[in-house]
Structures are given as structure tokens and as C-alpha cells.
Amino acid sequence: MSRIALLITTFFVLSFSVSFAQVSAVTISGMIKDKTTKAALLYVNVVLKSANDSTFVTGTVTDEEGRFTLISVKPGNYFLEISFIGYLTKKHPLFVGTLSAFLDATSIELEEGIKTLGEVVVTATQDEIAGKMDKKTFSLEDNISQTGGSVLQTLQNLPGITVQEGKVQLRGNDKVTVLIDGTQTALTGFGNQSGLDNLPASAIEKIEIINNPSSKYDANGNAGIINIILKKNKTEGFNGKIGLALGAGALWVRKENLPSIRPQYQFTPKINPSLALNYRKKKVNAFLQSDNLYTQTLNKNEFVTRSYDDGTIINQQVKRNRNTNFFNLKTGVDWYLNEKNTLTVSGVFGSEKIIDRGDQPFFNAELTERKRLWQFLEDELKTTVMATTAYQHKFKQAGHLLNVGFNYTYHRENEKYFFDNIFSDYTGKDAFKLISDEHVADFNIDYIKPLKYGRVETGFKFRKRDIPTNMQFIPGINSPLDTNAGGEATYKEVIPALYGNYIFENKTFEAEVGLRVEYVELQYNVNPNHNTYKSDGYNYIQPFPNVRLAYKLNNTNKLSFFYNRRVDRPNEVDIRIFPKYDDAEIIKVGNPALRPQFTNSLELGYKTNWKNGYFYSAAYHRFADGTITRISSIVPGSNLIYAIFQNVNKSYNTGAEVVLSQEVSKAYSFNLNLNAYHNQIDAFTVENLYPVPHLFSADKQEIVSGNLKLNNTIHFPKSVDVQLTAIYLAPDIIPQGEIAARFSLDAGIKKAIQKGKGELFFNATDLLNTMVIKKNIQGDGFRYVSTDYYETQVMRLGYSYKF
């Protein structure tokens, strides 16, 4: 059966549960005053009633300052009925929207007298499933088919997200900013996505996908933001959760090794214990979340044929057996100083140990002669320590907040790389060592003020980031290492930023208008003895506006328009001057002359709701100038390929996204996510400086691509849930080439036991073992085709218990 046929067959039984971010419960506050004296009125009756039929919803009385608060009000149309002895009863119309969790009913004035005012009735029905349409929120409790794995594995199952060559993409674009609890950290990379494949999903409560971020977020990441929310409980008393997941992958060899190299990993173990503890009593809430993810993985098993213009043909294999142990610990204390002030002190410790053992043989076209064998051992330890202090002051008005926070992150990358360079007449033993220490300090102030029809947000953020690095080369006989390209380098970044955001909502219109202004000063200081690069840097002050407008056609249909401007600043690893020898004949080097890539984005969205379901669609267009991409080229007299980051020409990403979700019955629900887009990079010519100056030119590159995800959740009797997920990724462009179509099917089952406190699960990723990466690359003077049979099929069994 073809992949397309299989996809159609499974359409009716596949789905996933997705919720667009929205406010489902709102807190309403206000003040009651005397109309004549303007004095606050105490103990006034305030009743909330439905505008549709005047039924009672909730009520309260004003306090000693004349203030009232109504909590857990669902979005809809209401009126406040305010009554007090000696005053005329007043009916105050009130619309409760979905954009703000807090609503200010402002000051309401009562008039003395005995007259009865006529009732003000606003006719409408409550919109149960409205949303901003710029954010989607996913609970990991519902992701049965990926329980027990890493965050990266979880992300590839979520609608709107694809994973390509280890990088997360939103709508075909990998310029994604990854946050943890709303903050960039070294656990996931400042601006890049490092660490996602090893961060345990068991530590995560939910994941937010923000396609059109507002001005309160950092301007970096033109494709959008993925915000990972770590688990944290606030239940009264002592409680917690303990879990253990066991798994195995690479259950059989999909393609045999080329001759004379060490075996591939088979039946690789996966072990993921987790522990969450929480204690809350009176003014103190203490919490701890600890997770460990140990895996053995056939991380890469790529078979490549490289053809050069001079007629040379090389067949090679890149096989990498990987051992990874990631330990993560988060702990802290919330101290409720009083009803208005809270102080939180927390810390995160992460340790990631990676051991790679690899083989890379090079054969002639007929596979009759081995010309070279590169065997390596990579020993890498990444250590992350974060300390966070957060203070929140609640003003008298509900939702009126001042937040002040400080975050310090230290991240060390300690990488040692040893390799044997084996030829027929000699064997060279070479090594290099990299030490990188990252220091990041963030200070932020955020102010939120609810209004009658929305809220205002404003704030300031300051970041200082220093990354000293040192690369030491240890050459052997006839070493291929460029020992003159080592030494020291230091990355320094300072970013102060101001933002303001205004949100408005009534029964017909929604608006969100914001502006962020960032100043960036970056300096990269290079060892003066480096043979190619010199110290470089840049600075700018730029505005980053965002606009969202929405028109509610009726209670169930909404049109939205988005615009924002964002930036992608080069990461430190993108400009790092040291050649990296992960591949014997493809040398990756950074470029200190890289400059930011600025992107403008437009989107038009439509959403309609019905009973137990919705349909969402969006058309979007992004255009960027100075696109950052990696260029692969050869220099005269050598067959080595040098892959170097460059700013090239304009690029465009235009497409459409559709989400269809329906709860067919209490036992069955499905979700379909379709994304189709056109990617284009204009023709360009650039000069690569390393190892010697040489020009590189490329024609315009474009493709129509997309992806389809079908997910299903079935609830059986006796608390048994089953989930199936199918993913189809169409062919897409990559730098200087194309990646072929891919397909996978994931499945999972879980059962609640021990009166709901315990849970058993079993799942399998890439159930049919069909996820194979095929690439075709066309370079300047060469081309190569590759197929990567890395480990994709993994089965896991796990248990967790809440207490």
C-alpha cells in the first residue's frame, strides 16, 4: 500500500486534542461610589445576571473600600444589578470577552432616590470557544503516544510543528524561539534549539505555540515561539507524583553497515524515572521536580554518495551510536508575604552527558576499495545552573499587577573529540577540546492594568550575555586539523528593551496593538592570531510593532488579521570561528560577519465554532531580508566541503493552515491539521572567507511543500484511552537541496488504576518504521544524495502514581 493510500485509510481513525489559547474564566472587579459625593459605598449588593434571560450567575458585596470582585465568570454577555438601601437600583451592561483573565468594570455610581431605572438588556449568547487564534496550548497529559520520551519527540506530534534534521519548524520555518516558563534559557538554547532532544517530556506540564507573538515577548524568532511550561503544583498540603518509563529502540537493522566498521546499536534501552513533590501550608509553597532520561540511540546512520565535477565518486556511511544521560532538577519556594505580595525563589540544575562513538568509512564508486576510515569518540558534558527570583505585587483591583524578576544562567559546554584517521599506509590520532562558558543575566519589570474593555501591558527588560570560548587542537600524524584556526574567542551581547501593548475587546471587535523597541550591541572578540577571521560586531536600535484585529461575524464566527515584525539574530554557534570536524570531509565553520535577519509577517485567520468542535484556517505570508543560511562549497584543489553561515538574499514563506477538531462522542474525538506553504530563496552570490576567499553563487530555490497530521483519541470503558497519530511531511527545500517526503504512525494506550491515582501506559513511535530521511544536495562543484536510517521506532512502557 502506498503512503498516500495508507494516509487516507487511517484518516478516519486518527486525531489529537488541541485547544486554542483562550480565557475560559474571568475575574471581574470594580468600585461602587455615591454619584454626588464620590464617596465609596460599603456592603453594596452586586449581582451578575445573564443578559439573555436575566438568570442569576453570581453575586457579592463591596468591601470596606467600596470594591467588589466576581471570580470564575465565563465569557459572555451579562449585566450587573447593583442595589443598596436608599439608592436607586442600577443595571450596568457588561461584556466578558476571551482576551483578558481580568476585567475592570470601572467605578459605578449610584444615585440616591426611590425611582426604579429601566432594565438595560443586551441580547447575545455566550461564546464558549472563542480565542485569540495566535496561541495553541497542548497538555502533555493528553499526548499518550509520546509519553516517556523527550520534548523534541513530543513536539513532532503537535499540530503545526514539524521536526527536520533535529530542528523544530513552525509552518516550514525553523527560526523558532524556545522558552521555558516564558524565559529563554540555556536548557533549550538562547535563540537556538539545543537540548530539546534530551529534555525529558516528563518534566513538562504543557506546551504553548505562539505563531504571532505580541510585543511583550523578545523580538527574536520570526517563525514564532514555543513556550514550555514546567510542572509545578500548588495543592494544599503534601502531595506529589512518581513515575517510571522504560523503552527500547532500534529493534532491528534497517540497512547493513558498509564493510569493516563497528556494529550499529540494536535494542537500545530508554529509562526515564521522574519525581514531583509539593508542600503548601499557609504562606509557603515548596516544590521540587526531578527527572532523569537515559537513552542509547542510533543517532545517525546515513549512507551518502558524493559526486564531484572532476568525476570522483565517493560512497560513505556516517554511523553514530549515542549514549545520553540528562538529569534535570527544579526546586523553589513561593512565599506569600501577604494577600498582595508574593516572592518566588527557584533554581534549575541540568546535566547532560553525551558519548558518541562513530564510524565513517569512505569507499570508491564500486564499493571495492576503502580509501579512508574515520572513527571517533565524542565526549560532551553540558552543565546548566539557573537561579530565578520573582516578585509580584497585586494592587487592590483584581488583575492589576506589577511583576519584577531576575534570572541568572550559567551554562558550560565541555566537549572532547578524539578520532583515528585511518588510511592504508598510516593511522593518525587527533583530538580537539572545546570549553564554552555562558553567563546570562536577565532583569525584567512588567506592569498589567485591566480595563473595562481589555487591558494595557508595559515593561522593560535588560539582558547581558557573555560567552568566552576556547578551542584547543591536538594534531596527530598527517593531521587534517587546522590548528591555526583555534584559540580563544568571546561573545558579548547587551540588549535593553521597552514594550507597550494595548488589548481591546467588545461584542463585535477585538484589537491588540503593541510596540517593542530593542537596542542590541554585540561584539565578538577573536584571537588575533586566527588565520582567517578578525573581531567583529554590530549594534542597532529597531522597532518591532505587532497588530491583531478581529471582527466577530456572530457568536461562532470570527475573522482575524495579524501583522508583526521580528528579527533573527545570529546565534553564538553561528558565528563561532572554530572549524568543527563532526564529519571528516564536511567542515562546519561560523562567520563573525553575520548580521541579523529582519522579517515581516502577515496573516489572515478565520475560526468557527459549533457544538463540541471547531474549524480554524489561516493564510500567512512572511518575507525576510538578509536571510541566514548555511552555504556548502569546495575550494580549488580540494574535495573537502566547507559549510559556512552567510546572509544571502530575500526569502519568502507563504502558505495556509487548517485545523478541524471534533468530539464525535464522549468516546471518540479527532483532529486534522493541514499546512501547505511555498518556500523561496532568491538567487544570490556571496564570498566565503574560510579557508581561503572564494565566491559562491546559487540560483533561485523554491518549492511547494506542507504536512498533514491526523490524530485520534478513543476513550474505552474502565478508564482506558487509546491514541493514534499519523504524520505526513511533503518534500521540502533545505539549504542547496531538497529533502524527500516522510511518513510515520505513532500509537499509545493508557489506563487509570488505583482509583485514578495510578496510571499505566504503553506506546510506540514510528510504528511502521517508515521515517527515513532522504536528501539531495547540489553544491558548487559537487552534489550528493543521502539516506539516513537513524533510529525512529521506539516502544515504551511506563507507570506513574499521584499521592
Short mmCIF file of C-alpha atoms in Angstrom, two decimals, residues 226-583:
data_model
loop_
_atom_site.label_atom_id
_atom_site.label_comp_id
_atom_site.label_asym_id
_atom_site.label_seq_id
_atom_site.Cartn_x
_atom_site.Cartn_y
_atom_site.Cartn_z
CA ILE A 226 7.31 27.62 21.59
CA ASN A 227 6.86 28.07 25.33
CA ILE A 228 7.50 25.00 27.51
CA ILE A 229 5.74 25.15 30.89
CA LEU A 230 7.44 23.04 33.56
CA LYS A 231 5.37 21.21 36.15
CA LYS A 232 4.59 22.97 39.41
CA ASN A 233 1.87 22.07 41.89
CA LYS A 234 0.20 24.40 44.40
CA THR A 235 -2.24 21.98 46.05
CA GLU A 236 -2.67 22.40 49.81
CA GLY A 237 -0.70 20.00 52.00
CA PHE A 238 1.87 17.43 50.91
CA ASN A 239 1.42 15.77 47.53
CA GLY A 240 3.42 14.55 44.57
CA LYS A 241 3.82 12.18 41.66
CA ILE A 242 6.32 9.45 40.93
CA GLY A 243 6.82 7.73 37.59
CA LEU A 244 8.99 5.35 35.62
CA ALA A 245 9.09 4.75 31.87
CA LEU A 246 11.14 2.04 30.17
CA GLY A 247 11.67 1.65 26.45
CA ALA A 248 13.69 0.16 23.63
CA GLY A 249 14.51 1.29 20.09
CA ALA A 250 16.44 0.13 17.01
CA LEU A 251 14.71 -3.22 17.27
CA TRP A 252 16.34 -4.45 14.05
CA VAL A 253 18.91 -3.35 11.47
CA ARG A 254 17.21 -1.42 8.67
CA LYS A 255 20.33 -1.23 6.47
CA GLU A 256 23.55 -3.16 6.91
CA ASN A 257 26.81 -1.34 7.57
CA LEU A 258 29.39 -0.83 4.89
CA PRO A 259 32.27 -3.33 5.33
CA SER A 260 34.88 -3.21 8.12
CA ILE A 261 33.23 -0.94 10.71
CA ARG A 262 31.83 -1.50 14.21
CA PRO A 263 28.21 -2.69 14.64
CA GLN A 264 25.22 -0.40 14.83
CA TYR A 265 23.36 -0.07 18.11
CA GLN A 266 20.47 -2.51 18.41
CA PHE A 267 17.72 -2.84 21.02
CA THR A 268 18.71 0.43 22.65
CA PRO A 269 17.39 0.95 26.22
CA LYS A 270 15.47 4.06 27.40
CA ILE A 271 14.98 4.76 31.11
CA ASN A 272 13.03 7.76 32.45
CA PRO A 273 12.31 7.99 36.21
CA SER A 274 10.58 11.14 37.46
CA LEU A 275 9.59 12.59 40.82
CA ALA A 276 7.46 15.62 41.71
CA LEU A 277 6.94 16.80 45.30
CA ASN A 278 4.95 19.73 46.63
CA TYR A 279 4.14 21.07 50.08
CA ARG A 280 1.89 24.03 50.75
CA LYS A 281 0.89 25.37 54.13
CA LYS A 282 -0.32 28.87 54.89
CA LYS A 283 2.16 31.34 53.38
CA VAL A 284 4.67 28.87 51.93
CA ASN A 285 4.53 26.65 48.86
CA ALA A 286 7.63 24.49 48.29
CA PHE A 287 8.06 22.44 45.13
CA LEU A 288 10.53 20.03 43.55
CA GLN A 289 10.53 18.36 40.12
CA SER A 290 13.27 15.89 39.22
CA ASP A 291 13.64 13.87 36.00
CA ASN A 292 16.32 11.67 34.52
CA LEU A 293 16.36 10.46 30.92
CA TYR A 294 18.94 7.83 29.97
CA THR A 295 18.97 6.65 26.38
CA GLN A 296 21.08 4.70 23.97
CA THR A 297 20.30 5.75 20.40
CA LEU A 298 21.40 5.03 16.87
CA ASN A 299 21.58 8.78 16.46
CA LYS A 300 22.71 8.75 12.82
CA ASN A 301 23.06 6.07 10.17
CA GLU A 302 23.45 7.99 6.93
CA PHE A 303 24.54 6.47 3.60
CA VAL A 304 25.89 9.06 1.15
CA THR A 305 27.08 9.11 -2.45
CA ARG A 306 29.12 12.23 -3.28
CA SER A 307 29.90 13.09 -6.90
CA TYR A 308 32.41 15.79 -7.87
CA ASP A 309 32.70 17.67 -11.15
CA ASP A 310 36.12 16.08 -11.77
CA GLY A 311 34.43 12.64 -11.96
CA THR A 312 35.36 11.43 -8.47
CA ILE A 313 32.62 9.42 -6.72
CA ILE A 314 32.73 8.62 -3.01
CA ASN A 315 30.40 6.25 -1.15
CA GLN A 316 30.36 6.72 2.59
CA GLN A 317 28.42 5.93 5.74
CA VAL A 318 28.13 8.06 8.86
CA LYS A 319 27.16 5.83 11.78
CA ARG A 320 26.85 7.31 15.27
CA ASN A 321 26.00 5.30 18.40
CA ARG A 322 24.98 7.70 21.16
CA ASN A 323 24.67 7.34 24.95
CA THR A 324 22.87 10.23 26.65
CA ASN A 325 22.06 10.89 30.28
CA PHE A 326 20.09 14.04 31.06
CA PHE A 327 19.32 14.94 34.67
CA ASN A 328 17.01 17.86 35.41
CA LEU A 329 16.07 19.29 38.81
CA LYS A 330 13.82 22.26 39.53
CA THR A 331 13.09 23.39 43.06
CA GLY A 332 11.91 26.52 44.77
CA VAL A 333 9.63 28.27 47.22
CA ASP A 334 6.66 30.60 46.79
CA TRP A 335 6.40 32.90 49.80
CA TYR A 336 3.05 34.66 50.14
CA LEU A 337 4.15 37.67 52.17
CA ASN A 338 0.53 38.84 52.42
CA GLU A 339 -2.55 38.97 50.20
CA LYS A 340 -0.92 41.47 47.86
CA ASN A 341 2.72 40.41 47.67
CA THR A 342 4.40 37.14 46.63
CA LEU A 343 8.08 36.30 46.36
CA THR A 344 9.28 33.22 44.46
CA VAL A 345 12.84 31.92 44.60
CA SER A 346 13.66 28.94 42.39
CA GLY A 347 16.58 27.13 40.86
CA VAL A 348 17.14 24.72 37.99
CA PHE A 349 20.04 22.34 37.56
CA GLY A 350 20.59 20.40 34.37
CA SER A 351 23.36 17.97 33.49
CA GLU A 352 23.61 16.41 30.04
CA LYS A 353 26.26 13.79 29.35
CA ILE A 354 26.67 12.64 25.73
CA ILE A 355 29.02 9.93 24.47
CA ASP A 356 29.14 9.41 20.69
CA ARG A 357 31.03 6.54 19.11
CA GLY A 358 31.09 6.73 15.36
CA ASP A 359 32.45 5.28 12.17
CA GLN A 360 32.73 6.97 8.80
CA PRO A 361 34.19 4.79 6.03
CA PHE A 362 34.87 6.18 2.52
CA PHE A 363 34.72 3.79 -0.45
CA ASN A 364 35.09 4.12 -4.19
CA ALA A 365 32.08 4.10 -6.53
CA GLU A 366 32.02 0.29 -6.78
CA LEU A 367 32.49 -0.28 -3.01
CA THR A 368 35.54 -2.42 -3.79
CA GLU A 369 38.17 -0.24 -2.12
CA ARG A 370 38.05 1.53 1.23
CA LYS A 371 40.02 4.75 0.82
CA ARG A 372 39.68 6.07 4.36
CA LEU A 373 38.11 5.28 7.74
CA TRP A 374 37.31 7.95 10.31
CA GLN A 375 36.49 6.56 13.76
CA PHE A 376 35.66 8.99 16.52
CA LEU A 377 34.73 9.33 20.15
CA GLU A 378 32.93 12.48 21.24
CA ASP A 379 32.67 13.07 24.97
CA GLU A 380 30.49 16.06 25.86
CA LEU A 381 29.21 17.34 29.18
CA LYS A 382 26.76 20.23 29.34
CA THR A 383 26.01 21.74 32.74
CA THR A 384 23.32 24.34 33.35
CA VAL A 385 22.53 26.22 36.56
CA MET A 386 19.73 28.80 36.74
CA ALA A 387 18.66 30.97 39.65
CA THR A 388 15.44 32.96 39.49
CA THR A 389 13.84 35.49 41.80
CA ALA A 390 10.36 36.79 41.02
CA TYR A 391 8.30 39.33 42.95
CA GLN A 392 4.62 40.06 42.30
CA HIS A 393 2.57 42.87 43.74
CA LYS A 394 -1.22 42.74 43.41
CA PHE A 395 -2.94 46.09 43.51
CA LYS A 396 -6.40 46.45 45.03
CA GLN A 397 -8.03 45.96 41.64
CA ALA A 398 -8.07 42.28 40.60
CA GLY A 399 -5.60 41.58 37.80
CA HIS A 400 -3.75 44.86 38.36
CA LEU A 401 -0.20 43.55 38.70
CA LEU A 402 3.43 44.53 38.94
CA ASN A 403 5.95 41.75 38.26
CA VAL A 404 9.68 42.10 38.83
CA GLY A 405 12.09 39.30 38.02
CA PHE A 406 15.77 38.47 37.86
CA ASN A 407 17.24 35.38 36.21
CA TYR A 408 20.86 34.29 36.09
CA THR A 409 22.01 31.37 33.94
CA TYR A 410 25.38 29.66 33.81
CA HIS A 411 25.94 27.08 31.10
CA ARG A 412 29.17 25.17 30.44
CA GLU A 413 29.81 23.15 27.29
CA ASN A 414 32.79 20.84 27.73
CA GLU A 415 33.42 18.89 24.54
CA LYS A 416 36.30 16.48 23.85
CA TYR A 417 36.64 14.86 20.44
CA PHE A 418 39.08 12.05 19.64
CA PHE A 419 39.41 10.40 16.24
CA ASP A 420 41.53 7.89 14.36
CA ASN A 421 42.17 8.92 10.76
CA ILE A 422 42.91 5.56 9.13
CA PHE A 423 44.46 5.19 5.68
CA SER A 424 46.11 2.18 4.03
CA ASP A 425 49.62 3.37 4.89
CA TYR A 426 49.21 5.19 8.22
CA THR A 427 46.86 5.95 11.09
CA GLY A 428 46.71 9.44 12.59
CA LYS A 429 45.38 10.03 16.08
CA ASP A 430 43.95 13.52 16.51
CA ALA A 431 41.85 15.36 19.08
CA PHE A 432 40.42 18.71 20.00
CA LYS A 433 38.80 20.19 23.09
CA LEU A 434 36.24 22.96 23.37
CA ILE A 435 35.30 24.82 26.54
CA SER A 436 32.44 27.32 26.38
CA ASP A 437 31.14 29.16 29.46
CA GLU A 438 27.90 31.09 29.03
CA HIS A 439 26.81 33.75 31.54
CA VAL A 440 23.38 35.36 31.08
CA ALA A 441 21.67 37.86 33.36
CA ASP A 442 18.08 38.97 32.70
CA PHE A 443 16.19 41.67 34.59
CA ASN A 444 12.58 42.48 33.77
CA ILE A 445 9.70 44.63 35.00
CA ASP A 446 6.15 44.02 33.74
CA TYR A 447 3.04 46.05 34.55
CA ILE A 448 -0.54 44.95 33.75
CA LYS A 449 -3.66 47.11 34.20
CA PRO A 450 -7.13 45.69 33.43
CA LEU A 451 -9.61 47.97 31.69
CA LYS A 452 -13.33 47.81 31.10
CA TYR A 453 -12.74 46.52 27.57
CA GLY A 454 -9.34 44.85 27.80
CA ARG A 455 -6.02 45.74 29.41
CA VAL A 456 -2.72 47.53 28.97
CA GLU A 457 0.68 45.87 29.38
CA THR A 458 4.05 47.56 29.51
CA GLY A 459 7.50 46.68 30.69
CA PHE A 460 11.27 46.80 30.48
CA LYS A 461 13.84 44.07 30.02
CA PHE A 462 17.63 44.12 30.20
CA ARG A 463 19.89 41.25 29.14
CA LYS A 464 23.66 40.89 29.45
CA ARG A 465 25.25 37.81 27.92
CA ASP A 466 28.92 36.80 27.80
CA ILE A 467 30.28 33.58 26.24
CA PRO A 468 34.04 33.04 26.39
CA THR A 469 35.15 30.00 24.34
CA ASN A 470 38.43 28.21 23.86
CA MET A 471 39.23 25.59 21.21
CA GLN A 472 42.43 23.55 21.55
CA PHE A 473 43.62 21.32 18.69
CA ILE A 474 45.86 18.30 19.36
CA PRO A 475 47.17 17.08 15.98
CA GLY A 476 48.49 13.61 15.16
CA ILE A 477 50.42 12.26 12.15
CA ASN A 478 49.45 13.99 8.88
CA SER A 479 46.69 15.73 10.79
CA PRO A 480 43.74 17.23 8.85
CA LEU A 481 43.12 19.69 11.70
CA ASP A 482 43.52 23.40 11.00
CA THR A 483 45.46 24.11 14.17
CA ASN A 484 45.84 27.81 13.33
CA ALA A 485 42.04 28.25 13.50
CA GLY A 486 41.87 27.55 17.24
CA GLY A 487 42.40 29.74 20.24
CA GLU A 488 40.06 31.96 22.21
CA ALA A 489 37.00 34.00 21.31
CA THR A 490 34.44 35.88 23.39
CA TYR A 491 30.84 36.71 22.51
CA LYS A 492 29.35 39.76 24.31
CA GLU A 493 25.74 40.85 23.99
CA VAL A 494 23.75 43.64 25.69
CA ILE A 495 20.03 44.10 24.96
CA PRO A 496 17.78 46.65 26.74
CA ALA A 497 14.17 46.70 25.52
CA LEU A 498 10.92 48.57 26.22
CA TYR A 499 7.45 47.43 25.21
CA GLY A 500 3.83 48.52 25.40
CA ASN A 501 0.73 46.55 24.46
CA TYR A 502 -2.95 47.53 24.39
CA ILE A 503 -5.72 44.95 24.17
CA PHE A 504 -9.33 45.93 23.42
CA GLU A 505 -12.42 43.74 23.16
CA ASN A 506 -16.15 44.29 22.91
CA LYS A 507 -19.04 42.29 21.48
CA THR A 508 -18.01 42.96 17.87
CA PHE A 509 -14.34 43.89 17.65
CA GLU A 510 -11.02 42.83 19.09
CA ALA A 511 -7.74 44.69 18.79
CA GLU A 512 -4.22 44.16 20.07
CA VAL A 513 -1.65 46.81 19.21
CA GLY A 514 1.88 46.80 20.57
CA LEU A 515 5.37 48.11 20.03
CA ARG A 516 8.70 46.78 21.28
CA VAL A 517 11.87 48.81 20.89
CA GLU A 518 15.15 46.93 21.30
CA TYR A 519 18.71 48.14 21.35
CA VAL A 520 21.29 45.46 20.60
CA GLU A 521 25.04 45.75 20.96
CA LEU A 522 27.04 42.67 20.01
CA GLN A 523 30.80 42.28 19.99
CA TYR A 524 32.71 39.15 19.02
CA ASN A 525 36.36 39.29 20.02
CA VAL A 526 38.59 36.85 18.14
CA ASN A 527 42.06 35.55 18.89
CA PRO A 528 44.27 37.98 16.90
CA ASN A 529 46.35 35.05 15.61
CA HIS A 530 43.38 33.40 13.87
CA ASN A 531 44.30 32.69 10.25
CA THR A 532 41.04 33.95 8.70
CA TYR A 533 38.69 35.89 10.94
CA LYS A 534 39.02 39.13 12.87
CA SER A 535 36.99 40.64 15.70
CA ASP A 536 33.61 41.94 14.55
CA GLY A 537 30.26 43.11 15.85
CA TYR A 538 27.25 45.32 15.26
CA ASN A 539 24.64 47.40 17.06
CA TYR A 540 21.16 48.66 16.20
CA ILE A 541 18.03 50.17 17.67
CA GLN A 542 14.90 48.88 15.96
CA PRO A 543 11.11 49.00 16.44
CA PHE A 544 9.11 45.76 16.40
CA PRO A 545 5.37 46.50 16.05
CA ASN A 546 2.55 43.99 16.28
CA VAL A 547 -1.10 44.37 15.31
CA ARG A 548 -4.03 41.99 15.64
CA LEU A 549 -7.53 42.98 14.58
CA ALA A 550 -10.59 40.75 14.76
CA TYR A 551 -14.20 41.08 13.70
CA LYS A 552 -16.85 38.80 15.21
CA LEU A 553 -19.32 37.98 12.47
CA ASN A 554 -21.51 36.44 15.16
CA ASN A 555 -21.10 34.40 18.32
CA THR A 556 -19.48 31.47 16.49
CA ASN A 557 -17.56 33.04 13.60
CA LYS A 558 -14.55 35.32 13.75
CA LEU A 559 -12.13 36.90 11.28
CA SER A 560 -8.65 37.99 12.43
CA PHE A 561 -5.75 39.87 10.88
CA PHE A 562 -2.17 39.81 12.20
CA TYR A 563 0.97 41.77 11.44
CA ASN A 564 4.30 41.72 13.23
CA ARG A 565 7.95 42.45 12.63
CA ARG A 566 10.61 40.26 14.18
CA VAL A 567 14.33 39.57 13.99
CA ASP A 568 16.65 36.57 13.93
CA ARG A 569 19.99 37.45 15.43
CA PRO A 570 22.89 35.11 14.66
CA ASN A 571 23.48 32.61 17.45
CA GLU A 572 26.88 32.35 19.05
CA VAL A 573 27.41 28.95 17.40
CA ASP A 574 26.56 30.53 14.01
CA ILE A 575 29.47 32.95 14.29
CA ARG A 576 31.86 30.65 16.20
CA ILE A 577 35.17 30.76 14.33
CA PHE A 578 36.39 27.23 15.08
CA PRO A 579 36.08 24.55 12.37
CA LYS A 580 34.04 21.60 13.60
CA TYR A 581 35.03 18.09 12.49
CA ASP A 582 31.87 16.09 13.19
CA ASP A 583 32.23 14.86 9.61
#
